[in-house]
Amino acid sequence: MSYRTALSEVLTSVIEPSADVTGGEGRFPRASVTALGRAGLLGLTVSAEFGGGGRGLPEAVEVVARTARVCPATAAVLQSHYTAVAVIESYGSPWVRGEIAAGRHLSSLALAEAAEGAEGYVEGVEPAGGVGGQGLEGQLLVPRSVAARTGDVVALRARKHQVVAAGEADSYVWSSRPLVVPAGMSLWLVPAHAPNLFVPARAGGAGPRGSATSTVFADPVLVPADAMLGGDGGGLDTVLRTVLPWLLELRAAAGAGGLRPPAVDMSHDVARRPVESLASS
């Protein structure tokens, strides 16, 4: 069965019938996510080597666009998932990639941050126009969260904003300051069951109702050192060259559903700026 046929069946049999409940009651579309996984659509962009669909951004764009016309919340979840998977495909373990391909693993992004002293910042409140009144660079490209290594364990301390599927995803692509190198960003794959990872009982984000968009707290969260995605300090390049292009395209795809990527107000101009200029901001 083609992914288009599989998507049509899931949209008709599961996503569309539950869309009113998802949006009206703000209920996370768990049945829709499960059905997408079983249909091979969560693993659409995972390499065929690991059992995935072997597809790329154009196919993900199509899936998000069609889903957004039926259920904005489910489309938002897919938008964040596909972008996270693009990073995991480059640096994630074979086991995680296999789990995503099998439809058993939902990932999300935990990148956006705000300084406590930023203008407009209020604890527990997610402004619709951005986090703490900051622009894209302050939210996404300049990590304030810290990472400290003791032996084979890394402690990540942070408050991540506008995380889609908060408390519902199986993992989060997470950013921090580097462990050792003086500048840049490090990325981590943080399991949802990691110790000291806290998600508020009531979602406070500005995403579509039902998308479980909220703040995620790490106080600190403990992960193995090999949870790092890529090299220490190399995450900024990954965000610029992978995360932003995927989010921009998926944002455009979801436009018919009235969506926008959580926590970022992006432009192609920002995404195309040299890495060096952003790293020195």
PDB file of C-alpha atoms in Angstrom:
ATOM      1  CA  MET A   1       0.000   0.000   0.000  1.00  0.00           C
ATOM      2  CA  SER A   2       1.342   3.457  -0.889  1.00  0.00           C
ATOM      3  CA  TYR A   3       1.767   6.047   1.838  1.00  0.00           C
ATOM      4  CA  ARG A   4      -0.907   8.184   0.130  1.00  0.00           C
ATOM      5  CA  THR A   5      -3.445   5.375   0.289  1.00  0.00           C
ATOM      6  CA  ALA A   6      -2.483   4.610   3.881  1.00  0.00           C
ATOM      7  CA  LEU A   7      -2.906   8.266   4.834  1.00  0.00           C
ATOM      8  CA  SER A   8      -6.308   8.456   3.146  1.00  0.00           C
ATOM      9  CA  GLU A   9      -7.505   5.463   5.153  1.00  0.00           C
ATOM     10  CA  VAL A  10      -6.236   6.863   8.461  1.00  0.00           C
ATOM     11  CA  LEU A  11      -7.697  10.301   7.767  1.00  0.00           C
ATOM     12  CA  THR A  12     -11.095   8.824   6.945  1.00  0.00           C
ATOM     13  CA  SER A  13     -11.311   6.128   9.611  1.00  0.00           C
ATOM     14  CA  VAL A  14      -9.581   7.735  12.613  1.00  0.00           C
ATOM     15  CA  ILE A  15      -8.399  11.341  12.327  1.00  0.00           C
ATOM     16  CA  GLU A  16     -11.516  12.948  10.858  1.00  0.00           C
ATOM     17  CA  PRO A  17     -14.009  11.238  13.224  1.00  0.00           C
ATOM     18  CA  SER A  18     -12.002  12.347  16.275  1.00  0.00           C
ATOM     19  CA  ALA A  19     -11.038  15.848  15.088  1.00  0.00           C
ATOM     20  CA  ASP A  20     -13.931  17.595  16.827  1.00  0.00           C
ATOM     21  CA  VAL A  21     -13.099  15.983  20.151  1.00  0.00           C
ATOM     22  CA  THR A  22      -9.406  16.744  19.726  1.00  0.00           C
ATOM     23  CA  GLY A  23      -9.980  20.423  18.986  1.00  0.00           C
ATOM     24  CA  GLY A  24     -13.128  20.986  21.033  1.00  0.00           C
ATOM     25  CA  GLU A  25     -12.011  19.261  24.213  1.00  0.00           C
ATOM     26  CA  GLY A  26      -8.276  19.787  23.786  1.00  0.00           C
ATOM     27  CA  ARG A  27      -7.664  16.059  23.963  1.00  0.00           C
ATOM     28  CA  PHE A  28      -4.374  14.749  22.576  1.00  0.00           C
ATOM     29  CA  PRO A  29      -5.053  12.683  19.408  1.00  0.00           C
ATOM     30  CA  ARG A  30      -3.551   9.479  20.746  1.00  0.00           C
ATOM     31  CA  ALA A  31      -5.705   7.217  18.567  1.00  0.00           C
ATOM     32  CA  SER A  32      -4.676   9.179  15.485  1.00  0.00           C
ATOM     33  CA  VAL A  33      -0.984   8.951  16.357  1.00  0.00           C
ATOM     34  CA  THR A  34      -1.310   5.204  16.966  1.00  0.00           C
ATOM     35  CA  ALA A  35      -3.068   4.740  13.639  1.00  0.00           C
ATOM     36  CA  LEU A  36      -0.430   6.793  11.820  1.00  0.00           C
ATOM     37  CA  GLY A  37       2.236   4.618  13.389  1.00  0.00           C
ATOM     38  CA  ARG A  38       0.545   1.376  12.356  1.00  0.00           C
ATOM     39  CA  ALA A  39       0.128   2.693   8.819  1.00  0.00           C
ATOM     40  CA  GLY A  40       3.849   3.385   8.535  1.00  0.00           C
ATOM     41  CA  LEU A  41       3.432   7.144   8.490  1.00  0.00           C
ATOM     42  CA  LEU A  42       5.380   7.925  11.663  1.00  0.00           C
ATOM     43  CA  GLY A  43       8.274   6.061  10.077  1.00  0.00           C
ATOM     44  CA  LEU A  44       7.732   7.564   6.639  1.00  0.00           C
ATOM     45  CA  THR A  45      11.072   9.395   6.610  1.00  0.00           C
ATOM     46  CA  VAL A  46      13.171   6.727   8.316  1.00  0.00           C
ATOM     47  CA  SER A  47      15.627   4.893   6.088  1.00  0.00           C
ATOM     48  CA  ALA A  48      14.341   1.677   4.530  1.00  0.00           C
ATOM     49  CA  GLU A  49      17.408   0.008   6.044  1.00  0.00           C
ATOM     50  CA  PHE A  50      15.688   0.262   9.431  1.00  0.00           C
ATOM     51  CA  GLY A  51      12.223  -0.622   8.159  1.00  0.00           C
ATOM     52  CA  GLY A  52      11.041   2.910   7.431  1.00  0.00           C
ATOM     53  CA  GLY A  53       9.428   4.354   4.345  1.00  0.00           C
ATOM     54  CA  GLY A  54      12.671   5.816   3.035  1.00  0.00           C
ATOM     55  CA  ARG A  55      10.893   9.020   2.029  1.00  0.00           C
ATOM     56  CA  GLY A  56      12.010  12.613   2.509  1.00  0.00           C
ATOM     57  CA  LEU A  57      10.796  16.124   3.143  1.00  0.00           C
ATOM     58  CA  PRO A  58       8.469  16.378   0.103  1.00  0.00           C
ATOM     59  CA  GLU A  59       6.454  13.373   1.257  1.00  0.00           C
ATOM     60  CA  ALA A  60       6.372  14.628   4.849  1.00  0.00           C
ATOM     61  CA  VAL A  61       5.100  17.967   3.548  1.00  0.00           C
ATOM     62  CA  GLU A  62       2.289  16.202   1.724  1.00  0.00           C
ATOM     63  CA  VAL A  63       1.271  14.208   4.809  1.00  0.00           C
ATOM     64  CA  VAL A  64       1.255  17.288   7.048  1.00  0.00           C
ATOM     65  CA  ALA A  65      -0.684  19.384   4.509  1.00  0.00           C
ATOM     66  CA  ARG A  66      -3.408  16.780   4.079  1.00  0.00           C
ATOM     67  CA  THR A  67      -3.641  16.166   7.819  1.00  0.00           C
ATOM     68  CA  ALA A  68      -3.821  19.891   8.622  1.00  0.00           C
ATOM     69  CA  ARG A  69      -6.993  20.238   6.571  1.00  0.00           C
ATOM     70  CA  VAL A  70      -8.671  17.668   8.805  1.00  0.00           C
ATOM     71  CA  CYS A  71      -7.058  18.086  12.253  1.00  0.00           C
ATOM     72  CA  PRO A  72      -4.625  20.938  13.029  1.00  0.00           C
ATOM     73  CA  ALA A  73      -3.510  19.318  16.295  1.00  0.00           C
ATOM     74  CA  THR A  74      -2.480  16.054  14.647  1.00  0.00           C
ATOM     75  CA  ALA A  75      -0.692  18.002  11.919  1.00  0.00           C
ATOM     76  CA  ALA A  76       1.238  19.959  14.563  1.00  0.00           C
ATOM     77  CA  VAL A  77       2.318  16.699  16.188  1.00  0.00           C
ATOM     78  CA  LEU A  78       3.492  15.342  12.829  1.00  0.00           C
ATOM     79  CA  GLN A  79       5.269  18.597  12.050  1.00  0.00           C
ATOM     80  CA  SER A  80       7.388  18.385  15.191  1.00  0.00           C
ATOM     81  CA  HIS A  81       7.857  14.620  14.877  1.00  0.00           C
ATOM     82  CA  TYR A  82       9.120  14.683  11.293  1.00  0.00           C
ATOM     83  CA  THR A  83      11.553  17.485  12.104  1.00  0.00           C
ATOM     84  CA  ALA A  84      12.884  15.609  15.133  1.00  0.00           C
ATOM     85  CA  VAL A  85      13.216  12.448  13.046  1.00  0.00           C
ATOM     86  CA  ALA A  86      15.285  14.356  10.478  1.00  0.00           C
ATOM     87  CA  VAL A  87      17.849  14.937  13.238  1.00  0.00           C
ATOM     88  CA  ILE A  88      17.567  11.400  14.594  1.00  0.00           C
ATOM     89  CA  GLU A  89      18.124   9.987  11.110  1.00  0.00           C
ATOM     90  CA  SER A  90      21.532  11.667  11.059  1.00  0.00           C
ATOM     91  CA  TYR A  91      22.667  10.937  14.606  1.00  0.00           C
ATOM     92  CA  GLY A  92      20.234   8.628  16.398  1.00  0.00           C
ATOM     93  CA  SER A  93      20.834   5.022  17.352  1.00  0.00           C
ATOM     94  CA  PRO A  94      19.699   2.164  15.096  1.00  0.00           C
ATOM     95  CA  TRP A  95      17.328   0.999  17.855  1.00  0.00           C
ATOM     96  CA  VAL A  96      15.475   4.322  18.032  1.00  0.00           C
ATOM     97  CA  ARG A  97      15.293   4.571  14.264  1.00  0.00           C
ATOM     98  CA  GLY A  98      13.868   1.060  14.139  1.00  0.00           C
ATOM     99  CA  GLU A  99      11.255   1.894  16.776  1.00  0.00           C
ATOM    100  CA  ILE A 100      10.165   4.987  14.841  1.00  0.00           C
ATOM    101  CA  ALA A 101      10.026   2.962  11.626  1.00  0.00           C
ATOM    102  CA  ALA A 102       7.822   0.391  13.359  1.00  0.00           C
ATOM    103  CA  GLY A 103       5.415   3.135  14.447  1.00  0.00           C
ATOM    104  CA  ARG A 104       6.089   2.622  18.142  1.00  0.00           C
ATOM    105  CA  HIS A 105       7.964   5.863  18.850  1.00  0.00           C
ATOM    106  CA  LEU A 106       6.805   9.488  18.643  1.00  0.00           C
ATOM    107  CA  SER A 107       9.454  12.188  18.928  1.00  0.00           C
ATOM    108  CA  SER A 108       9.229  15.954  19.324  1.00  0.00           C
ATOM    109  CA  LEU A 109      11.371  19.081  19.579  1.00  0.00           C
ATOM    110  CA  ALA A 110      12.439  20.716  22.852  1.00  0.00           C
ATOM    111  CA  LEU A 111      14.591  23.579  21.619  1.00  0.00           C
ATOM    112  CA  ALA A 112      12.918  26.913  22.388  1.00  0.00           C
ATOM    113  CA  GLU A 113      13.941  28.777  25.522  1.00  0.00           C
ATOM    114  CA  ALA A 114      13.550  32.170  27.158  1.00  0.00           C
ATOM    115  CA  ALA A 115      15.623  33.960  29.752  1.00  0.00           C
ATOM    116  CA  GLU A 116      13.802  34.701  32.991  1.00  0.00           C
ATOM    117  CA  GLY A 117      14.640  38.355  32.622  1.00  0.00           C
ATOM    118  CA  ALA A 118      13.420  38.589  29.045  1.00  0.00           C
ATOM    119  CA  GLU A 119      10.776  41.179  28.325  1.00  0.00           C
ATOM    120  CA  GLY A 120       7.297  39.745  28.679  1.00  0.00           C
ATOM    121  CA  TYR A 121       8.445  36.605  30.416  1.00  0.00           C
ATOM    122  CA  VAL A 122       5.966  35.225  32.935  1.00  0.00           C
ATOM    123  CA  GLU A 123       6.496  31.838  34.569  1.00  0.00           C
ATOM    124  CA  GLY A 124       4.045  29.264  33.232  1.00  0.00           C
ATOM    125  CA  VAL A 125       2.623  31.499  30.497  1.00  0.00           C
ATOM    126  CA  GLU A 126       3.361  30.958  26.801  1.00  0.00           C
ATOM    127  CA  PRO A 127       2.818  34.172  24.808  1.00  0.00           C
ATOM    128  CA  ALA A 128       1.203  33.528  21.439  1.00  0.00           C
ATOM    129  CA  GLY A 129       3.640  35.816  19.678  1.00  0.00           C
ATOM    130  CA  GLY A 130       6.795  34.217  21.031  1.00  0.00           C
ATOM    131  CA  VAL A 131       8.562  33.252  24.199  1.00  0.00           C
ATOM    132  CA  GLY A 132       9.409  36.119  26.487  1.00  0.00           C
ATOM    133  CA  GLY A 133       9.149  38.630  23.664  1.00  0.00           C
ATOM    134  CA  GLN A 134      12.307  37.238  22.081  1.00  0.00           C
ATOM    135  CA  GLY A 135      13.072  36.715  18.426  1.00  0.00           C
ATOM    136  CA  LEU A 136      14.019  33.481  16.744  1.00  0.00           C
ATOM    137  CA  GLU A 137      17.678  33.587  17.707  1.00  0.00           C
ATOM    138  CA  GLY A 138      16.951  34.081  21.401  1.00  0.00           C
ATOM    139  CA  GLN A 139      14.365  31.295  21.448  1.00  0.00           C
ATOM    140  CA  LEU A 140      15.941  28.594  19.344  1.00  0.00           C
ATOM    141  CA  LEU A 141      19.540  29.279  18.402  1.00  0.00           C
ATOM    142  CA  VAL A 142      21.076  30.514  21.651  1.00  0.00           C
ATOM    143  CA  PRO A 143      20.665  27.791  24.300  1.00  0.00           C
ATOM    144  CA  ARG A 144      20.603  28.865  27.935  1.00  0.00           C
ATOM    145  CA  SER A 145      20.155  25.415  29.410  1.00  0.00           C
ATOM    146  CA  VAL A 146      23.265  23.815  30.832  1.00  0.00           C
ATOM    147  CA  ALA A 147      24.743  20.335  30.631  1.00  0.00           C
ATOM    148  CA  ALA A 148      27.089  18.841  33.230  1.00  0.00           C
ATOM    149  CA  ARG A 149      28.732  15.439  32.900  1.00  0.00           C
ATOM    150  CA  THR A 150      29.607  13.115  35.754  1.00  0.00           C
ATOM    151  CA  GLY A 151      31.077   9.860  34.533  1.00  0.00           C
ATOM    152  CA  ASP A 152      28.724   8.425  31.919  1.00  0.00           C
ATOM    153  CA  VAL A 153      25.727  10.508  33.016  1.00  0.00           C
ATOM    154  CA  VAL A 154      24.821  14.023  31.865  1.00  0.00           C
ATOM    155  CA  ALA A 155      22.536  16.340  33.844  1.00  0.00           C
ATOM    156  CA  LEU A 156      20.494  18.718  31.685  1.00  0.00           C
ATOM    157  CA  ARG A 157      18.860  21.631  33.476  1.00  0.00           C
ATOM    158  CA  ALA A 158      16.374  23.697  31.458  1.00  0.00           C
ATOM    159  CA  ARG A 159      12.890  25.040  30.902  1.00  0.00           C
ATOM    160  CA  LYS A 160      11.831  24.290  27.333  1.00  0.00           C
ATOM    161  CA  HIS A 161       8.896  26.188  25.889  1.00  0.00           C
ATOM    162  CA  GLN A 162       6.265  25.396  23.260  1.00  0.00           C
ATOM    163  CA  VAL A 163       7.040  21.689  23.166  1.00  0.00           C
ATOM    164  CA  VAL A 164       4.465  19.872  21.043  1.00  0.00           C
ATOM    165  CA  ALA A 165       3.210  16.551  22.420  1.00  0.00           C
ATOM    166  CA  ALA A 166       4.659  17.434  25.816  1.00  0.00           C
ATOM    167  CA  GLY A 167       4.077  14.462  28.085  1.00  0.00           C
ATOM    168  CA  GLU A 168       2.854  12.428  25.110  1.00  0.00           C
ATOM    169  CA  ALA A 169       5.985  11.971  22.989  1.00  0.00           C
ATOM    170  CA  ASP A 170       8.417   9.135  23.630  1.00  0.00           C
ATOM    171  CA  SER A 171      11.483  11.343  23.212  1.00  0.00           C
ATOM    172  CA  TYR A 172      12.552  14.945  22.719  1.00  0.00           C
ATOM    173  CA  VAL A 173      15.347  16.388  20.587  1.00  0.00           C
ATOM    174  CA  TRP A 174      16.799  18.696  23.229  1.00  0.00           C
ATOM    175  CA  SER A 175      19.362  21.517  23.066  1.00  0.00           C
ATOM    176  CA  SER A 176      21.867  22.762  25.630  1.00  0.00           C
ATOM    177  CA  ARG A 177      25.086  24.680  25.904  1.00  0.00           C
ATOM    178  CA  PRO A 178      28.072  22.481  25.008  1.00  0.00           C
ATOM    179  CA  LEU A 179      29.709  20.316  27.616  1.00  0.00           C
ATOM    180  CA  VAL A 180      33.274  21.366  26.855  1.00  0.00           C
ATOM    181  CA  VAL A 181      33.664  23.519  23.764  1.00  0.00           C
ATOM    182  CA  PRO A 182      33.351  27.273  24.397  1.00  0.00           C
ATOM    183  CA  ALA A 183      30.560  28.089  21.932  1.00  0.00           C
ATOM    184  CA  GLY A 184      27.740  26.558  19.967  1.00  0.00           C
ATOM    185  CA  MET A 185      25.033  24.108  20.973  1.00  0.00           C
ATOM    186  CA  SER A 186      24.773  20.425  21.766  1.00  0.00           C
ATOM    187  CA  LEU A 187      21.759  18.283  20.939  1.00  0.00           C
ATOM    188  CA  TRP A 188      20.460  15.320  22.917  1.00  0.00           C
ATOM    189  CA  LEU A 189      17.768  12.697  22.555  1.00  0.00           C
ATOM    190  CA  VAL A 190      15.982  12.801  25.899  1.00  0.00           C
ATOM    191  CA  PRO A 191      13.654   9.857  26.650  1.00  0.00           C
ATOM    192  CA  ALA A 192      10.267  10.825  28.029  1.00  0.00           C
ATOM    193  CA  HIS A 193      10.855   8.499  30.992  1.00  0.00           C
ATOM    194  CA  ALA A 194      14.162  10.144  31.958  1.00  0.00           C
ATOM    195  CA  PRO A 195      14.376  10.986  35.678  1.00  0.00           C
ATOM    196  CA  ASN A 196      13.315  14.497  36.720  1.00  0.00           C
ATOM    197  CA  LEU A 197      11.573  15.411  33.483  1.00  0.00           C
ATOM    198  CA  PHE A 198       8.422  17.327  34.403  1.00  0.00           C
ATOM    199  CA  VAL A 199       5.440  18.345  32.270  1.00  0.00           C
ATOM    200  CA  PRO A 200       2.638  20.438  33.834  1.00  0.00           C
ATOM    201  CA  ALA A 201      -0.718  18.712  34.179  1.00  0.00           C
ATOM    202  CA  ARG A 202      -2.354  21.466  32.117  1.00  0.00           C
ATOM    203  CA  ALA A 203      -0.766  22.402  28.825  1.00  0.00           C
ATOM    204  CA  GLY A 204       0.066  26.098  28.680  1.00  0.00           C
ATOM    205  CA  GLY A 205       1.309  26.494  25.134  1.00  0.00           C
ATOM    206  CA  ALA A 206      -0.080  28.391  22.190  1.00  0.00           C
ATOM    207  CA  GLY A 207      -0.256  25.469  19.762  1.00  0.00           C
ATOM    208  CA  PRO A 208      -3.509  24.073  18.316  1.00  0.00           C
ATOM    209  CA  ARG A 209      -5.871  22.736  20.948  1.00  0.00           C
ATOM    210  CA  GLY A 210      -5.194  19.073  21.531  1.00  0.00           C
ATOM    211  CA  SER A 211      -1.559  19.225  20.439  1.00  0.00           C
ATOM    212  CA  ALA A 212      -0.356  19.106  24.090  1.00  0.00           C
ATOM    213  CA  THR A 213       1.902  22.102  23.461  1.00  0.00           C
ATOM    214  CA  SER A 214       3.430  23.091  26.784  1.00  0.00           C
ATOM    215  CA  THR A 215       6.534  23.845  28.807  1.00  0.00           C
ATOM    216  CA  VAL A 216       8.814  20.958  29.775  1.00  0.00           C
ATOM    217  CA  PHE A 217      11.013  21.285  32.854  1.00  0.00           C
ATOM    218  CA  ALA A 218      14.303  19.512  33.560  1.00  0.00           C
ATOM    219  CA  ASP A 219      15.470  19.951  37.128  1.00  0.00           C
ATOM    220  CA  PRO A 220      17.806  18.363  36.082  1.00  0.00           C
ATOM    221  CA  VAL A 221      17.007  15.508  33.747  1.00  0.00           C
ATOM    222  CA  LEU A 222      19.583  12.716  33.690  1.00  0.00           C
ATOM    223  CA  VAL A 223      20.585  11.053  30.422  1.00  0.00           C
ATOM    224  CA  PRO A 224      23.481   8.812  29.383  1.00  0.00           C
ATOM    225  CA  ALA A 225      26.388  10.623  27.779  1.00  0.00           C
ATOM    226  CA  ASP A 226      25.811   8.736  24.539  1.00  0.00           C
ATOM    227  CA  ALA A 227      22.403  10.403  24.202  1.00  0.00           C
ATOM    228  CA  MET A 228      24.206  13.291  22.481  1.00  0.00           C
ATOM    229  CA  LEU A 229      23.158  13.739  18.855  1.00  0.00           C
ATOM    230  CA  GLY A 230      26.288  14.628  16.917  1.00  0.00           C
ATOM    231  CA  GLY A 231      29.370  16.293  18.332  1.00  0.00           C
ATOM    232  CA  ASP A 232      29.641  18.575  21.333  1.00  0.00           C
ATOM    233  CA  GLY A 233      28.900  22.102  20.156  1.00  0.00           C
ATOM    234  CA  GLY A 234      27.834  20.976  16.685  1.00  0.00           C
ATOM    235  CA  GLY A 235      24.116  21.302  17.213  1.00  0.00           C
ATOM    236  CA  LEU A 236      23.826  24.847  15.885  1.00  0.00           C
ATOM    237  CA  ASP A 237      24.819  23.690  12.434  1.00  0.00           C
ATOM    238  CA  THR A 238      22.244  20.879  12.652  1.00  0.00           C
ATOM    239  CA  VAL A 239      19.505  23.313  13.666  1.00  0.00           C
ATOM    240  CA  LEU A 240      20.338  25.680  10.829  1.00  0.00           C
ATOM    241  CA  ARG A 241      20.808  23.067   8.134  1.00  0.00           C
ATOM    242  CA  THR A 242      18.208  20.482   9.158  1.00  0.00           C
ATOM    243  CA  VAL A 243      15.704  21.726  11.746  1.00  0.00           C
ATOM    244  CA  LEU A 244      14.926  25.108  10.229  1.00  0.00           C
ATOM    245  CA  PRO A 245      14.523  23.900   6.623  1.00  0.00           C
ATOM    246  CA  TRP A 246      12.162  21.128   7.719  1.00  0.00           C
ATOM    247  CA  LEU A 247      10.129  23.441   9.948  1.00  0.00           C
ATOM    248  CA  LEU A 248       9.867  26.083   7.239  1.00  0.00           C
ATOM    249  CA  GLU A 249       8.584  23.641   4.662  1.00  0.00           C
ATOM    250  CA  LEU A 250       6.218  21.910   7.060  1.00  0.00           C
ATOM    251  CA  ARG A 251       4.940  25.267   8.260  1.00  0.00           C
ATOM    252  CA  ALA A 252       4.051  26.200   4.702  1.00  0.00           C
ATOM    253  CA  ALA A 253       2.403  22.815   4.212  1.00  0.00           C
ATOM    254  CA  ALA A 254       0.258  23.259   7.299  1.00  0.00           C
ATOM    255  CA  GLY A 255      -0.755  26.797   6.350  1.00  0.00           C
ATOM    256  CA  ALA A 256      -4.126  25.640   5.083  1.00  0.00           C
ATOM    257  CA  GLY A 257      -4.821  24.430   8.591  1.00  0.00           C
ATOM    258  CA  GLY A 258      -3.826  27.730  10.152  1.00  0.00           C
ATOM    259  CA  LEU A 259      -0.721  26.336  11.844  1.00  0.00           C
ATOM    260  CA  ARG A 260       2.664  27.819  12.616  1.00  0.00           C
ATOM    261  CA  PRO A 261       5.711  26.117  14.106  1.00  0.00           C
ATOM    262  CA  PRO A 262       5.515  26.429  17.881  1.00  0.00           C
ATOM    263  CA  ALA A 263       7.736  29.042  19.501  1.00  0.00           C
ATOM    264  CA  VAL A 264       9.431  30.270  16.363  1.00  0.00           C
ATOM    265  CA  ASP A 265       8.571  32.994  13.893  1.00  0.00           C
ATOM    266  CA  MET A 266      10.900  31.957  11.132  1.00  0.00           C
ATOM    267  CA  SER A 267      11.910  33.437   7.812  1.00  0.00           C
ATOM    268  CA  HIS A 268      13.995  32.048   4.983  1.00  0.00           C
ATOM    269  CA  ASP A 269      16.379  34.960   5.501  1.00  0.00           C
ATOM    270  CA  VAL A 270      17.204  33.773   9.018  1.00  0.00           C
ATOM    271  CA  ALA A 271      17.618  30.165   7.905  1.00  0.00           C
ATOM    272  CA  ARG A 272      20.046  31.196   5.183  1.00  0.00           C
ATOM    273  CA  ARG A 273      22.263  33.377   7.357  1.00  0.00           C
ATOM    274  CA  PRO A 274      25.811  32.067   7.775  1.00  0.00           C
ATOM    275  CA  VAL A 275      26.311  29.725  10.700  1.00  0.00           C
ATOM    276  CA  GLU A 276      29.221  31.827  11.959  1.00  0.00           C
ATOM    277  CA  SER A 277      27.124  34.988  12.300  1.00  0.00           C
ATOM    278  CA  LEU A 278      24.479  33.191  14.368  1.00  0.00           C
ATOM    279  CA  ALA A 279      27.023  31.426  16.547  1.00  0.00           C
ATOM    280  CA  SER A 280      28.513  34.761  17.521  1.00  0.00           C
ATOM    281  CA  SER A 281      25.139  36.333  18.413  1.00  0.00           C
TER     282      SER A 281
END
